[in-house]
Short mmCIF file of C-alpha atoms in Angstrom, two decimals:
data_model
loop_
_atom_site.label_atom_id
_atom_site.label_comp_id
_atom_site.label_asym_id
_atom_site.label_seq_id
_atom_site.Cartn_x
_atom_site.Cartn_y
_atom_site.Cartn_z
CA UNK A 16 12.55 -5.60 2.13
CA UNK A 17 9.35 -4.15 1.43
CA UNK A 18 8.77 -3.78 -2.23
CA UNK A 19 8.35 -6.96 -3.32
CA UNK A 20 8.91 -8.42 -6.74
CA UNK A 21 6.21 -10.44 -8.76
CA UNK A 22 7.59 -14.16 -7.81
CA UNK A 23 9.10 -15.96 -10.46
CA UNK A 24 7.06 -18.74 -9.96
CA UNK A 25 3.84 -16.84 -10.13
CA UNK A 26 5.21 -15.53 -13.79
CA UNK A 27 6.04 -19.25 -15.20
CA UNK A 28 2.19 -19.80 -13.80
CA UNK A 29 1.07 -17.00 -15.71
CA UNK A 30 2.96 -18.01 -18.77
CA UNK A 31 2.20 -21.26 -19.37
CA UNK A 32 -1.82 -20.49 -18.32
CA UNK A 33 -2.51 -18.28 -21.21
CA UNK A 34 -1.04 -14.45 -19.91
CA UNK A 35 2.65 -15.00 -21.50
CA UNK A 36 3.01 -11.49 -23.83
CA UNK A 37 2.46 -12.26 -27.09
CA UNK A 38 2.47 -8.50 -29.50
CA UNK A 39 3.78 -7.28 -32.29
CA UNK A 40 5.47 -3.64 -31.28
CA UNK A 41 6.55 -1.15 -34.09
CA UNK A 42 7.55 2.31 -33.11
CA UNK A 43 7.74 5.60 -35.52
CA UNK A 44 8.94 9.83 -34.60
CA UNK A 45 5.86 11.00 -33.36
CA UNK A 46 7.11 15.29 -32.91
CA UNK A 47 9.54 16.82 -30.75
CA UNK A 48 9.43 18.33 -27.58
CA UNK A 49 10.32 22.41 -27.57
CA UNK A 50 13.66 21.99 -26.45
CA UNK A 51 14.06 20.25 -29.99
CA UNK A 52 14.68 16.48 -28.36
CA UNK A 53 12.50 13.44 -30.81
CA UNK A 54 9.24 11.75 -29.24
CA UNK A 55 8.37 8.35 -30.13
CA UNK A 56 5.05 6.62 -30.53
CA UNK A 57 5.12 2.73 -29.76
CA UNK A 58 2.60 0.52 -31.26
CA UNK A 59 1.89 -2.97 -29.57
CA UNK A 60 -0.99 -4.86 -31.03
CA UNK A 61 -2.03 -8.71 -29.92
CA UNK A 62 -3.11 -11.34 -32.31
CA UNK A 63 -7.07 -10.49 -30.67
CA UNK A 64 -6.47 -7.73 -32.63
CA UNK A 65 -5.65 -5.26 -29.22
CA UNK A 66 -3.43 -2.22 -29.95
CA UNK A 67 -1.82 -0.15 -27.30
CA UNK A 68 -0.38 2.96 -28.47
CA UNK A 69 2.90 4.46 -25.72
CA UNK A 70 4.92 7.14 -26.32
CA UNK A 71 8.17 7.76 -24.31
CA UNK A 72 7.48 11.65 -23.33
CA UNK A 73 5.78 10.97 -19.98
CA UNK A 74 5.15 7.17 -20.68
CA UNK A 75 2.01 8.24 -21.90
CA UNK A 76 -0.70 5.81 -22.91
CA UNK A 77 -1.93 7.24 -25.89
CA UNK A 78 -4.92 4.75 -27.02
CA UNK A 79 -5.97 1.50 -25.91
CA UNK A 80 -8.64 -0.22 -28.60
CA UNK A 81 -10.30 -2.88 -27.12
CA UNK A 82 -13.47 -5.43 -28.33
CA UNK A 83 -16.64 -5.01 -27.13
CA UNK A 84 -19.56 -7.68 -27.28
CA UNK A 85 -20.06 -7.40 -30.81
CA UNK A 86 -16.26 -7.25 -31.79
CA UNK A 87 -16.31 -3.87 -32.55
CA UNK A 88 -13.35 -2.02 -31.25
CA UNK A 89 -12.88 1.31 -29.69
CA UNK A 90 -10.13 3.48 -27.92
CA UNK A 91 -11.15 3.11 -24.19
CA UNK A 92 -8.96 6.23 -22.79
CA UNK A 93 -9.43 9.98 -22.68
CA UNK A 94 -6.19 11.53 -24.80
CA UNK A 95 -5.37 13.51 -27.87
CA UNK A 96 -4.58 12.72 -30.95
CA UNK A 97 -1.15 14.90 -31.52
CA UNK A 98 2.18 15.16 -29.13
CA UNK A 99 1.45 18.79 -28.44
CA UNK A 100 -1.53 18.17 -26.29
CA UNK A 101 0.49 16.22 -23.80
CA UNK A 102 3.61 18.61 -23.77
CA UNK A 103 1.00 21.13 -22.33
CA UNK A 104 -0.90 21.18 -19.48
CA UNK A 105 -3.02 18.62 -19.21
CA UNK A 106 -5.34 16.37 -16.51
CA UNK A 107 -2.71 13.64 -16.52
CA UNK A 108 -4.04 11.63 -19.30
CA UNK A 109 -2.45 8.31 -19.24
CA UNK A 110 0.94 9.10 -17.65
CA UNK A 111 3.42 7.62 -15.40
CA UNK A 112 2.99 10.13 -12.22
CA UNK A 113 6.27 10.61 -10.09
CA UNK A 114 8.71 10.68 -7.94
CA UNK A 115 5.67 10.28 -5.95
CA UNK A 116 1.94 10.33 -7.55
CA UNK A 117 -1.04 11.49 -5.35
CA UNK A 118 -0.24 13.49 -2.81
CA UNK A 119 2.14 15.34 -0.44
CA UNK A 120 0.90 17.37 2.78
CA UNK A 121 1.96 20.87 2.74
CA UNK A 122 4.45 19.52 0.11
CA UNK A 123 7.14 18.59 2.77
CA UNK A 124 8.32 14.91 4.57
CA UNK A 125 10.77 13.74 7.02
CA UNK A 126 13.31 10.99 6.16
CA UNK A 127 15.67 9.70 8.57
CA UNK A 128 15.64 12.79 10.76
CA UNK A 129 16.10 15.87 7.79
CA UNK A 130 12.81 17.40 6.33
CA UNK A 131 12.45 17.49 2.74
CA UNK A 132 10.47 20.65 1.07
CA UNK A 133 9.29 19.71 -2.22
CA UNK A 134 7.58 22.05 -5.36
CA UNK A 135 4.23 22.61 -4.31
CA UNK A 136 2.07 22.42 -6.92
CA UNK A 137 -1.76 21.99 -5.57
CA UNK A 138 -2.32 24.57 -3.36
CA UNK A 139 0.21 24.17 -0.09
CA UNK A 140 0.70 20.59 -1.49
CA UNK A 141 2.21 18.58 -4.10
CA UNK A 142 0.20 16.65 -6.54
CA UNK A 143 1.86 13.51 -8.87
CA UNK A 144 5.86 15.18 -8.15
CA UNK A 145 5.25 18.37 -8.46
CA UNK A 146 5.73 21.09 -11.40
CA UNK A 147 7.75 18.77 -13.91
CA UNK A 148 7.25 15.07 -12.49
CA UNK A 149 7.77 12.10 -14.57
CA UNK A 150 4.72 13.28 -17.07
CA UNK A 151 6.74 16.20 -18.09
CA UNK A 152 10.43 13.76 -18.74
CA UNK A 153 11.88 12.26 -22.19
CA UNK A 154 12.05 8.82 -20.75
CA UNK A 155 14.70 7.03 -23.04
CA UNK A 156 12.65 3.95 -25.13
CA UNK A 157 13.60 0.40 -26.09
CA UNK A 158 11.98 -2.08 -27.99
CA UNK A 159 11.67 -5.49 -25.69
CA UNK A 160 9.86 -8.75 -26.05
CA UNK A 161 6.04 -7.61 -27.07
CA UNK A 162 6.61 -4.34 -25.18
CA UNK A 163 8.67 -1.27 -25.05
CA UNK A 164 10.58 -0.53 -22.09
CA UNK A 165 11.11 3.33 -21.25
CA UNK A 166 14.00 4.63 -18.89
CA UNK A 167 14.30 7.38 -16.96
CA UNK A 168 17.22 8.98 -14.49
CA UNK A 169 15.75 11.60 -11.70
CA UNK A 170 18.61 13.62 -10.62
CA UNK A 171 19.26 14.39 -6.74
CA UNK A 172 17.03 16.98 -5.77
CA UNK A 173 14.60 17.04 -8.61
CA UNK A 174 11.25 18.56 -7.16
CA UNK A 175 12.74 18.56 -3.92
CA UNK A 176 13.36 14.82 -3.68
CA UNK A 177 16.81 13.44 -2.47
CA UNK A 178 18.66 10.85 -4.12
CA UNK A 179 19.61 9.34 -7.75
CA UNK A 180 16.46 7.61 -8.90
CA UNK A 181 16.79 5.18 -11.64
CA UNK A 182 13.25 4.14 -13.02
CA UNK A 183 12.09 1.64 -15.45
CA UNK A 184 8.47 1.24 -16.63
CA UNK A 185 7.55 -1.62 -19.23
CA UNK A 186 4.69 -1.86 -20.90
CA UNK A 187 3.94 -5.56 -22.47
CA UNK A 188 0.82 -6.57 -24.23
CA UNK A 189 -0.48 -10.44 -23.32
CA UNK A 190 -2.24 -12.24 -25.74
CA UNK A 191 -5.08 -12.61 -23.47
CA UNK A 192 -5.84 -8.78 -23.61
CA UNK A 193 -4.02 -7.56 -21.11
CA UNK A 194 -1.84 -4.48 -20.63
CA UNK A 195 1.09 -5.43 -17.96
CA UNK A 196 3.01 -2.52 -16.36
CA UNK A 197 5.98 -3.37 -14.85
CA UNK A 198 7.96 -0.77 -12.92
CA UNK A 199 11.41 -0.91 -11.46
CA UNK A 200 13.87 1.65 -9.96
CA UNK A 201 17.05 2.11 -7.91
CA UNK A 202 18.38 4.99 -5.52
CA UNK A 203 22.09 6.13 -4.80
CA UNK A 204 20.14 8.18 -1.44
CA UNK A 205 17.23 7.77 0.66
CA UNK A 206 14.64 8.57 -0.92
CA UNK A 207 10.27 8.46 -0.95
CA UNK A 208 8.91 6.83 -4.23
CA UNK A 209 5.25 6.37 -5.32
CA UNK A 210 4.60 5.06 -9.25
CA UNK A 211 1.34 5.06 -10.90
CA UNK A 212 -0.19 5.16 -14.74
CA UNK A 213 -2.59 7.94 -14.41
CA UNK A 214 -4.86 6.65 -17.59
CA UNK A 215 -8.62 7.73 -17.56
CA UNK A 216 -11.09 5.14 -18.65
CA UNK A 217 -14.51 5.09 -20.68
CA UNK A 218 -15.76 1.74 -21.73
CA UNK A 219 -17.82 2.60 -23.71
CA UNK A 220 -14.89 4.40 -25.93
CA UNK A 221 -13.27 7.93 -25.16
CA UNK A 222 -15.72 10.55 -26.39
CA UNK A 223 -18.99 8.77 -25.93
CA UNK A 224 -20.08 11.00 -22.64
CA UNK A 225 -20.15 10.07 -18.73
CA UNK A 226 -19.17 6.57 -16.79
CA UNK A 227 -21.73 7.31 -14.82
CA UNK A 228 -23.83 4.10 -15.65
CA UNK A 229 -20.24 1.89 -15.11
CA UNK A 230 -20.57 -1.20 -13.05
CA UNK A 231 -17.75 -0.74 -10.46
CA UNK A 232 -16.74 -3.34 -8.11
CA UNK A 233 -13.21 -2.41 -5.15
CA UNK A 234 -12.79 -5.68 -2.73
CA UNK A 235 -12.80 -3.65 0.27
CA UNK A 236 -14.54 -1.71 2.58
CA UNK A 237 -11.66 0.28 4.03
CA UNK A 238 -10.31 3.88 3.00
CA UNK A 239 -7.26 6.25 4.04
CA UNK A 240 -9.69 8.77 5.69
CA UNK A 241 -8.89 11.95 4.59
CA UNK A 242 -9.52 16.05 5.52
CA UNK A 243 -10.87 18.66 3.26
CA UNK A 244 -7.86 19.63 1.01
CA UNK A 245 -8.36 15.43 0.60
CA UNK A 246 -4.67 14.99 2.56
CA UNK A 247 -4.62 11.87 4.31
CA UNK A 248 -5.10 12.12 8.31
CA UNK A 249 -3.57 8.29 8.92
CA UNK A 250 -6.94 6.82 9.97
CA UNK A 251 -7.80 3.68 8.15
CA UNK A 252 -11.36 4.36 7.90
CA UNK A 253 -14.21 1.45 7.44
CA UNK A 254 -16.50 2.63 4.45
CA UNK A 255 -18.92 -0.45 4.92
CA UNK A 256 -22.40 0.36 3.97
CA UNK A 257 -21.65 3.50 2.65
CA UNK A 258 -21.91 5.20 -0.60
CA UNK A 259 -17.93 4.34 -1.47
CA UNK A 260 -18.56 1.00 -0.55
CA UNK A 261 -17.94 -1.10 -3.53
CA UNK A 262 -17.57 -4.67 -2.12
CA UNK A 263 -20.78 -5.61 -4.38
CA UNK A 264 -21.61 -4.19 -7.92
CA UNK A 265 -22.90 -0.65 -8.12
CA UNK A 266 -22.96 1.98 -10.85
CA UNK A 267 -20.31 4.73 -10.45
CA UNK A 268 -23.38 7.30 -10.37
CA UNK A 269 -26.28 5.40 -8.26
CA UNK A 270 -24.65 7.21 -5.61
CA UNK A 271 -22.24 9.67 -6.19
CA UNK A 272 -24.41 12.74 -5.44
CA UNK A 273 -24.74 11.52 -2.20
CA UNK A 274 -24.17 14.10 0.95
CA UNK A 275 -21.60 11.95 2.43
CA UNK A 276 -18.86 14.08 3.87
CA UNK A 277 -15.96 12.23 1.85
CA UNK A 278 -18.28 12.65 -1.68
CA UNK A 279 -18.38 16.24 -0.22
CA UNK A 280 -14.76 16.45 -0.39
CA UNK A 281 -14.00 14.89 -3.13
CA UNK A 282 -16.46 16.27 -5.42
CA UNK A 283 -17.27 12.51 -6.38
CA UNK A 284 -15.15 9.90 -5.82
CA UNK A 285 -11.14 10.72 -5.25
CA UNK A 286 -10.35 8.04 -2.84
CA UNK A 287 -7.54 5.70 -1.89
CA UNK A 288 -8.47 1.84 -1.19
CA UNK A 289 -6.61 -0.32 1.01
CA UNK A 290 -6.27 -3.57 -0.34
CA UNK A 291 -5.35 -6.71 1.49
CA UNK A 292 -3.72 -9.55 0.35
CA UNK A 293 0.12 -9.79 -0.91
CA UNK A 294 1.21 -10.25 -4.07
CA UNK A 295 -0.69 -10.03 -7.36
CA UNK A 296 -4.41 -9.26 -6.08
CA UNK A 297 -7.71 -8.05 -7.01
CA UNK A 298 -8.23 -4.48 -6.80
CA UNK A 299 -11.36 -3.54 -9.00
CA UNK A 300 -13.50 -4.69 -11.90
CA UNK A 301 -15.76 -2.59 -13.95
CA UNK A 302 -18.13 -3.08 -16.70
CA UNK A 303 -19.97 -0.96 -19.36
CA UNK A 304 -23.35 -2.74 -19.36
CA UNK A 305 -24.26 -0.89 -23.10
CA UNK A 306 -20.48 -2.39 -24.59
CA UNK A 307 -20.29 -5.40 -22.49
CA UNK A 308 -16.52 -4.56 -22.13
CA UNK A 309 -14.88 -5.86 -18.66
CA UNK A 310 -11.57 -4.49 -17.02
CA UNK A 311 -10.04 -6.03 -14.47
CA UNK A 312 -7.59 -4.40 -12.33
CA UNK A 313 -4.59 -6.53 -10.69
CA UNK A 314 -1.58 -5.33 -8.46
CA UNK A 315 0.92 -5.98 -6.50
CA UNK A 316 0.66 -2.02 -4.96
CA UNK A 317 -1.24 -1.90 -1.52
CA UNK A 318 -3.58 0.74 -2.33
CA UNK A 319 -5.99 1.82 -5.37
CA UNK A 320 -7.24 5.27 -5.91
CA UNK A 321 -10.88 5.80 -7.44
CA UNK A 322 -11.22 8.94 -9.70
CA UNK A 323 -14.12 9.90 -11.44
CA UNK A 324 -12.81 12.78 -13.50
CA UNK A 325 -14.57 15.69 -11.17
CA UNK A 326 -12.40 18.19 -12.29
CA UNK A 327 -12.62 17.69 -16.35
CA UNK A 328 -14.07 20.62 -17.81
CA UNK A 329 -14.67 20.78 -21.27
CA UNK A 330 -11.06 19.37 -22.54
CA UNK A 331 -10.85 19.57 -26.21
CA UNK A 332 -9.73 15.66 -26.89
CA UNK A 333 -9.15 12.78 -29.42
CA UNK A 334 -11.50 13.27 -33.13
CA UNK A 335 -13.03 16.69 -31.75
CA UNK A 336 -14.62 15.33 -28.39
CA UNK A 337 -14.77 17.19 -25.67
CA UNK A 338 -14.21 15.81 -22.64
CA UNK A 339 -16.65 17.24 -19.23
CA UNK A 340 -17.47 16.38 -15.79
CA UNK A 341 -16.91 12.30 -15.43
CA UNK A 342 -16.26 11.56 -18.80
CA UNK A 343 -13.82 9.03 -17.67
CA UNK A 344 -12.98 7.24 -14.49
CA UNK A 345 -9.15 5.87 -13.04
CA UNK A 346 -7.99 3.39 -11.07
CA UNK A 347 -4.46 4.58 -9.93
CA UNK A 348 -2.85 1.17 -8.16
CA UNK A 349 -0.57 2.62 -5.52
CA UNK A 350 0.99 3.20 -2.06
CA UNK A 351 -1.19 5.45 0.13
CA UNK A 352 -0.99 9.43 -0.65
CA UNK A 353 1.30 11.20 2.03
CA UNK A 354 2.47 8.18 3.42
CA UNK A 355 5.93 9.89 3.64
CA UNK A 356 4.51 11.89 6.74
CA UNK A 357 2.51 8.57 8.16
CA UNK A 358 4.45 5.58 9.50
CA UNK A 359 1.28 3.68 10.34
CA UNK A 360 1.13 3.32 6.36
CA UNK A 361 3.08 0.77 4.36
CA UNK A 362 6.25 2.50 3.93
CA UNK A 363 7.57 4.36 0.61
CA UNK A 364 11.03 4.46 1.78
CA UNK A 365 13.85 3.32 -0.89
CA UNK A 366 17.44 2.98 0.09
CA UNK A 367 20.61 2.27 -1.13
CA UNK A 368 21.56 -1.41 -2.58
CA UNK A 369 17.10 -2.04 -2.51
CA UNK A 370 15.05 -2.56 -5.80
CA UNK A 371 11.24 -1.27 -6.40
CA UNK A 372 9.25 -3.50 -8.14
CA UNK A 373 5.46 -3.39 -8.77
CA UNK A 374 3.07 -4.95 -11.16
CA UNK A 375 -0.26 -4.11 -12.05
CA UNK A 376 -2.31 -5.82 -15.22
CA UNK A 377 -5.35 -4.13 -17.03
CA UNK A 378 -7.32 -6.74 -18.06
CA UNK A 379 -9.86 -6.60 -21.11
CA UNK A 380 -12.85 -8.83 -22.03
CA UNK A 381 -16.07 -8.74 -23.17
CA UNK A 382 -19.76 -10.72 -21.94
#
């Protein structure tokens, strides 16, 4: 099967090396939505004195305060402060996208012989499932060991997609400062599936201008190559020596102006990269030289996309900020975008009686 599990061995490794979850969690009502239904806001806070704030509309990360070289913390993620701003429309800020994040080509696939048309949303194409993906969903919320554990039921043709889905997304805090995300789901059809937490970083704490001095570093030099509407054309492209080329440390903005066709596209950098390895991996580390504060991004996904927030224009945010042009940066760990309409790429492809399961750990520190 190809979704593969985080091996139980590799977990009692973890545990008894320092990353077993080890938070307090307390939840409270946080609003309602319009059609009347409660929201909840989950607190999870480590004895380092990390908090985590989730709520179950969208699986939204809310805040994430973290240390910096001084032990002085800050909230590290663009957001709001209030329910209402993430019932509206909003740049994705720190949701679970789905059925399938990133994109879909002209907002159709093919599975086993019968083409699926779903919402289109962006254009001709569907962006992070469409008009009411998994952002836009009352996930159903339960307190679990050091975590909270949100639920949600996609019925058969929801945004176009075919099949039952039954997804689970955990968040658990580890004493060692780092936020876990766990996901998990089930299908009654054949069915395309593509999970990501769409959370938008800053360092240097939300609010405090660009992550354009960020110290980025991606372990490889390879890219899904992709055409103007930034739809993947199924070349594996080598990016060695280039401006995305993040093998060694750069700042996100030493070269991001550069008139390199995929920069071009992209408006900055909006690009998927291949990772090798199996299993938990390395797929990115960045550092705020000002803050000291590290992140380090692990997965079990095959791909990771770079986003440097091109599109943010003056979003009215948490305590009055307002959030512009590369104010905050993601790192989306993922299968490729499209690959529905690509068999070259790792397939997306969930069937009957088969279990997804992904990991990916945010990882905070400070030097």
């Amino acid at each position: 099967m190809r979704f593969l599990a985080l091996p139980t061995l590799l977990l009692f490794l973890m545990s008894i090396s320092g990353s077993s979850p080890a938070a307090s969690v307390e939840s409270s009502v946080w609003g309602k939505t319009p059609a009347g239904e409660e929201v909840k806001i989950f607190t999870l806070k480590n004895a380092k004195g990390m908090e985590v704030k989730i709520t179950n509309w969208g699986c939204y990360i809310v805040s994430l305060k973290v240390a910096d070289k001084k032990g002085q913390f800050a909230d590290v993620t663009l957001g709001f402060d209030t329910l209402e701003g993430y019932l509206g429309k909003n740049p994705f800020f720190g949701c679970i996208a789905g059925r399938y994040a990133n994109r879909i080509g002209g907002a159709a696939f093919k599975l086993d012989g019968v083409e699926y048309k779903v919402t289109a949303n962006s254009g001709k194409h569907q962006l992070h499932g469409g008009k009411a993906g998994f952002d836009k969903k009352l996930w159903t919320a339960k307190d679990v060991t050091d975590g909270v554990e949100l639920s949600y039921t996609s019925a058969d043709g929801e945004e176009g997609y075919p099949g039952t889905l039954k997804s689970t997304v955990t968040y658990t805090l580890t004493e060692d400062n780092g936020l876990q995300i766990s996901y998990h789901a089930t299908t009654d059809k054949p069915t395309v599936l593509n999970l990501t937490n769409h959370a938008y970083f800053n360092l240097a704490g939300e609010g405090s201008g660009d992550i354009l001095g960020h110290q980025l570093t991606i372990p490889t030099d390879r890219i899904t190559a992709t055409d103007d509407d930034l739809i993947p054309t199924g070349e594996i492209a080598s990016i060695k020596g280039t401006p995305l080329d993040f093998t060694t440390p750069h700042t996100i903005g030493e070269r991001i102006g550069a008139d390199f066709k995929p920069l071009v596209q992209g408006i900055g950098y909006d690009h998927n990269y291949v990772l090798s390895g199996s299993g938990l991996k390395l797929a990115s580390t960045v550092k705020d030289p000002i803050s000291g504060r590290v992140m380090t991004v692990r997965t079990t996904e095959p791909g990771v996309q770079l986003y440097t927030g091109n599109h943010l224009n003056g979003v009215p945010g948490k305590g009055g900020h307002i959030y512009a042009k590369r104010h905050g940066f993601c790192l989306e760990t993922q299968h490729y975008p499209d690959s529905p309409n690509h068999p070259n790429f790792p397939s997306v492809v969930l069937r009957p009686g088969e279990t997804f399961q992904s990991t990916t750990i945010y990882q905070f520190s400070a030097e």
